[in-house]
C-alpha cells in the first residue's frame, strides 16, 4: 500500500517567515508533485520532480521553491510567506508514464495559515 | 491550451436519484482522463480512469472525443457518495485538474 506522508497537518506561520513543507513517499516513485488546493480553483500544480535533484515549474511556481535531495523526499519551500499563500498543500507521487498503470498517490495535505 | 472544465461547483441530489457530474476538456492529442474523489477528512484518491472502462462504486465515465467530455455517472446515488470530485487530464506525467464539483446526497 502506497504511503505518502506530509510533515504537518496544520501549520500557522507569520508573514515573511521561511516555511518548509516536507513530503515523504515509501514506494520508490520517481515522480513527485506539489499542489495547492483552493475552493473554486481546484488543484494547481506548483512544482514537480522526475528524479533526484531535478525540478520543473508547474503552473504557479512564483513565491515557491523545492528541493529533492533524496528520491523519497520532496520539500516545498516558501522563501518569505505571504497571506495569499494561505492554502491547503497536497503532495503526490507516481511512477513515470510508460510503466503501465499511471496513478498519482496523494498525501493527507498540510493546511497552512499565514497571518 | 490544455484545460479541464467542471461547470458545476455544487450538485445536490436525493438518495436514489441519478447523478451526472460534468467534465469537459481541451487537449490537442489523445488524452488520458481520470476522476479523483476526496471524501470528508480523507486524502484525494483515484476513482477511475478512462482506459480501464470499469465501474467503481457504481460510477462509470465514458470518454466522448467528439464532445471532448468525460462525464461521471451513477444511476442511483448513495449518501456515502457525498464528496468532492475532480476531473483530471494527463498530457504526460502531470495532471491538470478541474475546479471540482461537490456532490451532496441527501437522505
Coordinates of C-alpha atoms in Angstrom, one line a residue:
Chain A
X1 CA 0.0 0.0 0.0
X2 CA 1.5 3.3 -1.1
X3 CA 2.1 5.8 1.7
X4 CA 2.6 9.5 1.1
X5 CA 3.2 11.4 4.3
X6 CA 3.4 15.1 5.0
X7 CA 5.2 16.5 8.0
X8 CA 2.3 18.6 9.4
X9 CA -1.5 18.6 9.1
X10 CA -1.8 22.2 10.3
X11 CA 0.7 25.0 10.2
X12 CA 0.5 28.6 11.3
X13 CA 3.2 31.0 10.2
X14 CA 3.8 34.7 10.2
X15 CA 4.2 36.9 7.1
X16 CA 7.8 36.9 6.0
X17 CA 8.8 33.6 7.6
X18 CA 10.6 30.9 5.7
X19 CA 8.4 27.8 5.6
X20 CA 9.3 24.2 4.8
X21 CA 6.7 21.6 3.9
X22 CA 8.0 18.1 3.8
X23 CA 6.7 15.1 1.9
X24 CA 7.9 11.5 2.0
X25 CA 6.8 8.5 -0.1
X26 CA 7.7 4.9 0.6
X27 CA 7.1 3.3 -2.8
X28 CA 10.3 4.2 -4.7
X29 CA 8.3 6.5 -7.0
X30 CA 10.3 8.6 -9.5
X31 CA 7.8 11.4 -9.8
X32 CA 6.7 13.8 -7.0
X33 CA 4.4 16.8 -7.1
X34 CA 3.3 19.7 -5.0
X35 CA -0.2 21.2 -5.5
X36 CA -2.2 23.8 -3.7
X37 CA -5.9 23.3 -3.3
X38 CA -8.2 26.3 -3.0
X39 CA -12.0 26.4 -3.1
X40 CA -13.3 27.2 -6.5
X41 CA -9.8 26.9 -8.1
X42 CA -9.3 23.1 -7.7
X43 CA -5.7 21.8 -7.5
X44 CA -3.0 23.8 -9.1
X45 CA 0.5 22.4 -9.7
X46 CA 3.3 24.3 -8.1
X47 CA 6.4 22.2 -8.8
X48 CA 7.2 18.7 -9.7
X49 CA 10.2 16.5 -10.0
X50 CA 11.1 13.5 -12.1
X51 CA 14.2 12.4 -10.2
X52 CA 16.6 13.4 -7.5
X53 CA 17.9 16.9 -7.9
X54 CA 15.5 17.5 -10.8
X55 CA 12.7 20.0 -10.6
X56 CA 10.2 21.5 -13.1
X57 CA 8.0 24.5 -12.6
X58 CA 4.3 23.9 -12.6
X59 CA 1.5 26.4 -13.3
X60 CA 2.0 28.6 -10.2
X61 CA 5.7 28.5 -9.1
X62 CA 6.0 32.1 -8.0
X63 CA 6.9 32.5 -4.4
X64 CA 7.9 28.9 -4.0
X65 CA 10.9 26.7 -4.5
X66 CA 11.6 23.0 -4.0
X67 CA 14.3 20.6 -3.0
X68 CA 14.7 16.9 -3.8
X69 CA 17.9 15.6 -2.4
X70 CA 16.7 12.0 -1.9
X71 CA 14.3 10.0 -4.1
X72 CA 11.7 9.6 -1.3
X73 CA 11.6 13.2 -0.1
X74 CA 10.3 16.3 -1.8
X75 CA 10.3 19.6 0.1
X76 CA 8.3 22.7 -0.7
X77 CA 9.8 26.0 0.5
X78 CA 8.1 29.3 0.9
X79 CA 11.0 31.7 0.9
X80 CA 9.0 34.6 2.5
X81 CA 5.5 33.5 3.4
X82 CA 2.7 35.9 2.4
X83 CA -1.0 35.8 3.4
X84 CA -2.0 34.8 -0.2
X85 CA -0.1 31.6 0.3
X86 CA -2.7 30.5 3.0
X87 CA -4.0 27.3 1.5
X88 CA -4.1 23.5 1.6
X89 CA -0.9 22.0 0.2
X90 CA -1.0 18.5 -1.3
X91 CA 2.0 16.3 -2.1
X92 CA 1.7 13.4 -4.6
X93 CA 3.9 10.8 -6.1
X94 CA 3.7 8.4 -9.1
X95 CA 5.6 6.1 -11.3
X96 CA 6.7 7.5 -14.6
X97 CA 4.5 7.3 -17.7
X98 CA 5.1 4.2 -19.7
X99 CA 5.2 1.9 -16.6
X100 CA 1.7 0.7 -17.1
X101 CA -1.0 1.9 -14.7
X102 CA -0.3 5.6 -14.0
X103 CA -1.8 7.0 -10.8
X104 CA -0.8 9.8 -8.5
X105 CA -1.0 9.0 -4.9
X106 CA -1.7 11.9 -2.6
X107 CA -0.7 12.8 0.9
X108 CA -3.2 13.9 3.6
X109 CA -2.4 17.6 3.0
X110 CA -1.0 20.4 5.1
X111 CA -3.3 23.3 5.8
X112 CA -1.0 26.4 6.0
X113 CA -2.3 29.6 7.5
X114 CA -0.1 32.7 7.1
X115 CA -1.0 35.6 9.4
Chain B
X1 CA -4.4 25.2 -24.3
X2 CA -4.8 22.2 -22.0
X3 CA -7.8 22.7 -19.8
X4 CA -10.4 20.8 -17.7
X5 CA -13.8 22.4 -17.1
X6 CA -16.2 21.3 -14.4
X7 CA -19.1 23.7 -14.8
X8 CA -20.9 22.8 -11.5
X9 CA -19.5 23.8 -8.2
X10 CA -22.2 22.0 -6.3
X11 CA -24.6 19.2 -7.2
X12 CA -27.3 18.3 -4.8
X13 CA -29.5 15.2 -5.2
X14 CA -31.6 12.9 -3.1
X15 CA -30.6 9.3 -2.3
X16 CA -31.6 7.0 -5.2
X17 CA -31.6 9.8 -7.8
X18 CA -29.3 9.5 -10.8
X19 CA -26.1 11.6 -10.8
X20 CA -24.1 13.1 -13.6
X21 CA -21.0 15.2 -12.9
X22 CA -19.9 17.0 -16.0
X23 CA -16.4 17.3 -17.2
X24 CA -15.2 18.8 -20.5
X25 CA -11.6 19.0 -21.6
X26 CA -9.4 20.8 -24.1
X27 CA -6.4 18.9 -25.4
X28 CA -5.0 18.5 -28.9
X29 CA -3.7 14.9 -28.6
X30 CA -5.1 11.7 -27.2
X31 CA -5.8 12.4 -23.5
X32 CA -5.7 10.2 -20.5
X33 CA -8.6 11.2 -18.3
X34 CA -9.3 10.5 -14.6
X35 CA -11.8 11.1 -11.9
X36 CA -10.4 11.7 -8.4
X37 CA -12.5 11.8 -5.3
X38 CA -12.0 13.4 -1.8
X39 CA -14.3 12.3 1.0
X40 CA -14.6 14.4 4.1
X41 CA -11.3 14.3 6.1
X42 CA -9.7 11.8 3.7
X43 CA -7.0 12.2 1.1
X44 CA -7.6 12.6 -2.6
X45 CA -7.8 9.3 -4.3
X46 CA -8.3 7.9 -7.8
X47 CA -11.8 6.9 -8.5
X48 CA -11.5 5.7 -12.1
X49 CA -9.6 6.3 -15.3
X50 CA -11.0 6.2 -18.8
X51 CA -8.8 3.5 -20.3
X52 CA -9.8 0.9 -17.7
X53 CA -13.5 1.3 -18.7
X54 CA -14.5 -0.1 -15.3
X55 CA -17.2 0.7 -12.8
X56 CA -16.0 1.7 -9.4
X57 CA -18.6 2.1 -6.5
X58 CA -21.3 2.1 -9.2
X59 CA -19.7 5.1 -11.0
X60 CA -18.9 5.0 -14.7
X61 CA -17.4 7.5 -17.1
X62 CA -17.2 7.4 -20.9
X63 CA -14.8 9.4 -22.9
X64 CA -16.5 11.2 -25.8
X65 CA -13.9 12.6 -28.0
X66 CA -16.4 14.3 -30.3
X67 CA -17.8 16.3 -27.5
X68 CA -14.5 16.4 -25.5
X69 CA -16.3 15.2 -22.5
X70 CA -15.7 12.7 -19.7
X71 CA -18.9 12.9 -17.5
X72 CA -19.1 10.8 -14.4
X73 CA -22.4 9.0 -13.9
X74 CA -24.1 6.8 -11.3
X75 CA -27.7 5.6 -11.7
X76 CA -28.6 5.6 -8.0
X77 CA -26.8 8.0 -5.7
X78 CA -26.0 6.9 -2.1
X79 CA -25.4 9.2 0.9
X80 CA -21.8 7.9 1.1
X81 CA -21.2 9.3 -2.4
X82 CA -21.1 12.8 -0.9
X83 CA -17.7 14.1 -1.6
X84 CA -15.6 16.5 -3.7
X85 CA -15.0 15.1 -7.2
X86 CA -12.2 16.3 -9.5
X87 CA -11.8 15.5 -13.2
X88 CA -8.2 15.4 -14.4
X89 CA -6.4 15.3 -17.7
X90 CA -2.9 13.8 -18.1
X91 CA -0.9 15.1 -21.1
X92 CA 2.2 13.3 -19.8
X93 CA 3.4 12.8 -16.3
X94 CA 1.5 15.8 -15.0
X95 CA -2.2 16.0 -14.1
X96 CA -4.3 19.0 -14.9
X97 CA -7.3 19.2 -12.6
X98 CA -10.7 20.9 -13.0
X99 CA -12.0 23.1 -10.3
X100 CA -14.1 20.3 -8.7
X101 CA -17.7 19.6 -8.1
X102 CA -19.1 19.0 -4.6
X103 CA -21.7 16.3 -4.6
X104 CA -24.2 16.3 -1.8
X105 CA -26.6 13.4 -1.5
X106 CA -29.5 14.0 0.9
X107 CA -31.3 11.1 2.6

